[in-house]
Amino acid sequence: GGEVDMLGWILKVAALAVLVAVLLYLRSYYAFLRRPQKPDEKVLPARRREAQADQALEAAPKKALLLYQDSRHGTLGRMAQIVAEDMCAIGYEVTMNHPSSKLQYDPMDYDLLAFGSPAYLGAASKLLADFIKANPFTHKMVFVFVTGLTPEDKREILQLRETIPKHNRFVGIKLHKRDENRLKEFLAEGKIYQ
């Protein structure tokens, strides 16, 4: 009887230890979405495609603001770079950075707004949502891209969509971390430039 009780007690303690470890692991991902990343502003110049070569050289390029919370393993940063390069090829000057309450960007100064977030535990970046809420804008094209393990679950896109003020055009896509080709195909459709 005593050995069985002792074994039962050991199994319960082991199960509790595993549960605590899993909860701490999940908490670390949840906290990651709220942890500011160091500012890393990059301004990428517009590149004109041949079809646009007949435009006056003095014409100011359109401007795009791309804010993204990188994922733990850099996947979203790679996706953000793909988005930025596509915008530049279309003729946008792109300002890229990580979201922060300290940023001084006015979304109204940009023609196109893009926001990227990883998805962890069904949540999008709180820092990104906070920036959107603190900097209202109207009559803009807004593109949201999210990476996660379940691309068919769109709740993170909907979370960010709810923070975007009315009277803006909105396009969103959720991608698996290995869906770089799907992102490129989506961008080639041109929906974010309409």
C-alpha atoms as one frame of an Amber mdcrd trajectory, in Angstrom:
protein
   0.000   0.000   0.000   2.741   2.519   0.928   4.706   2.046  -2.293   1.582
   2.607  -4.415   0.748   5.784  -2.465   4.332   7.020  -2.889   4.264   6.291
  -6.650   0.915   8.098  -6.978   2.329  11.085  -5.124   5.447  11.160  -7.341
   3.307  11.024 -10.495   1.135  13.891  -9.251   4.183  16.031  -8.470   5.715
  15.220 -11.876   2.456  16.108 -13.658   2.254  19.376 -11.743   5.875  20.187
 -12.637   5.166  19.561 -16.339   2.044  21.731 -16.176   3.970  24.577 -14.531
   6.735  24.301 -17.155   4.194  24.422 -20.010   2.435  27.435 -18.480   5.726
  29.292 -18.036   6.664  28.510 -21.635   3.325  29.799 -22.939   3.580  32.873
 -20.710   6.945  33.702 -22.282   5.304  33.872 -25.738   2.442  35.971 -24.398
   4.921  38.359 -22.748   6.921  38.501 -25.997   4.002  40.235 -27.756   4.098
  42.971 -25.124   7.863  43.463 -24.950   9.101  46.428 -26.991  11.783  45.732
 -29.537  14.591  48.227 -30.039  13.732  50.918 -32.569  15.231  50.018 -35.914
  14.071  52.609 -38.416  14.898  51.925 -42.020  13.833  54.178 -44.875  13.888
  52.348 -48.185  13.789  54.462 -51.349  11.150  54.033 -54.002  12.258  52.216
 -57.139  10.376  52.923 -60.308   9.376  50.074 -62.566   9.818  50.534 -66.303
   6.110  51.212 -66.713   6.508  54.194 -64.407   9.675  55.511 -66.083   7.720
  58.083 -68.108   6.703  59.882 -64.903   8.493  63.108 -64.084  11.631  62.437
 -62.071  10.762  65.275 -59.694   7.467  63.674 -58.696   7.613  62.809 -55.024
   7.199  59.096 -54.371   4.246  57.860 -52.425   5.058  57.042 -48.828   4.352
  53.867 -46.876   4.719  53.185 -43.154   5.425  49.565 -42.218   5.433  48.754
 -38.495   6.049  45.184 -37.423   6.664  43.238 -34.245   9.187  40.619 -35.219
   8.612  37.020 -34.155  10.912  35.118 -31.831  12.721  33.422 -34.699  12.726
  36.319 -37.182  10.018  34.971 -39.479   7.884  38.092 -39.393  10.936  40.282
 -40.015  11.638  38.334 -43.211   8.001  38.728 -44.260   8.151  42.478 -43.496
  11.217  42.784 -45.720   9.334  41.085 -48.580   6.423  43.514 -48.126   8.778
  46.523 -48.009  10.659  45.450 -51.149   7.385  44.996 -53.031   6.183  48.444
 -51.956   9.467  49.995 -53.094   9.182  48.273 -56.478   5.696  49.735 -56.910
   7.099  53.220 -56.227   6.670  53.777 -52.486   9.299  55.167 -50.151   8.962
  52.815 -47.179   9.649  53.655 -43.548  10.037  50.460 -41.478  10.238  50.179
 -37.706   9.040  48.253 -34.662   5.931  49.523 -32.834   6.459  51.592 -29.709
   4.647  54.246 -27.720   7.699  56.457 -28.339   7.384  56.533 -32.135   6.642
  59.944 -33.602   5.074  58.817 -36.881   1.826  60.424 -37.970  -0.040  57.863
 -40.099  -1.754  60.714 -41.935   1.629  61.569 -43.518   1.629  58.240 -45.381
  -0.322  56.954 -48.367  -0.187  53.291 -47.323  -0.006  51.734 -43.853   1.179
  48.175 -43.226   1.207  46.408 -39.868   2.789  43.002 -39.229   2.438  40.804
 -36.166   3.234  37.279 -35.096   0.375  35.303 -33.588   0.976  33.691 -30.226
  -1.800  32.018 -28.238  -4.477  33.650 -30.384  -3.190  37.179 -29.807  -1.595
  39.789 -32.023   0.992  42.345 -30.927  -0.360  44.589 -28.171   2.281  47.204
 -28.995   1.035  47.363 -32.577  -2.588  47.652 -31.459  -1.627  50.368 -28.969
   0.173  52.367 -31.686  -2.851  52.138 -33.991  -5.231  53.244 -31.228  -2.988
  56.153 -30.184  -2.508  57.470 -33.746  -5.889  57.762 -35.472  -6.073  58.000
 -39.245  -8.724  57.997 -41.964  -8.962  57.413 -45.714  -5.888  55.190 -45.846
  -5.183  51.798 -47.341  -4.258  49.524 -44.433  -2.563  46.168 -44.909  -2.226
  43.755 -41.979  -0.147  40.593 -42.214   0.138  38.026 -39.443   2.262  34.898
 -39.162   1.268  31.892 -37.092   0.939  28.145 -37.027  -2.770  28.190 -37.963
  -3.256  30.391 -41.053  -6.926  29.389 -41.269  -7.588  31.016 -37.848  -8.009
  34.724 -38.605  -8.721  36.025 -35.080  -5.447  37.995 -34.833  -6.277  39.828
 -38.061  -9.722  40.594 -36.657  -8.165  41.859 -33.398  -6.021  44.332 -35.304
  -8.895  45.210 -37.660 -10.982  46.238 -34.645  -8.313  48.796 -33.646  -8.274
  50.463 -37.071 -10.558  53.501 -37.286 -13.537  53.502 -39.643 -13.261  55.101
 -43.079 -10.124  53.202 -44.067  -9.687  50.474 -46.660  -8.448  47.230 -45.150
  -6.741  44.119 -46.484  -5.370  41.362 -44.271  -3.696  37.986 -44.616  -2.500
  35.367 -42.146   0.412  33.219 -43.207   2.223  30.160 -41.954   5.854  30.896
 -41.164   6.936  29.116 -44.352   4.448  30.916 -46.620   6.813  33.458 -48.190
   5.686  32.421 -51.687   2.026  32.825 -50.705   2.828  36.348 -49.458   4.569
  37.205 -52.735   1.571  35.893 -54.710  -0.797  37.914 -52.542   1.255  41.083
 -53.069   1.405  40.435 -56.829  -2.405  40.572 -56.895  -2.059  44.273 -56.068
  -4.919  44.448 -53.566  -2.929  46.605 -51.177  -2.233  49.215 -53.862  -5.834
  49.833 -54.924
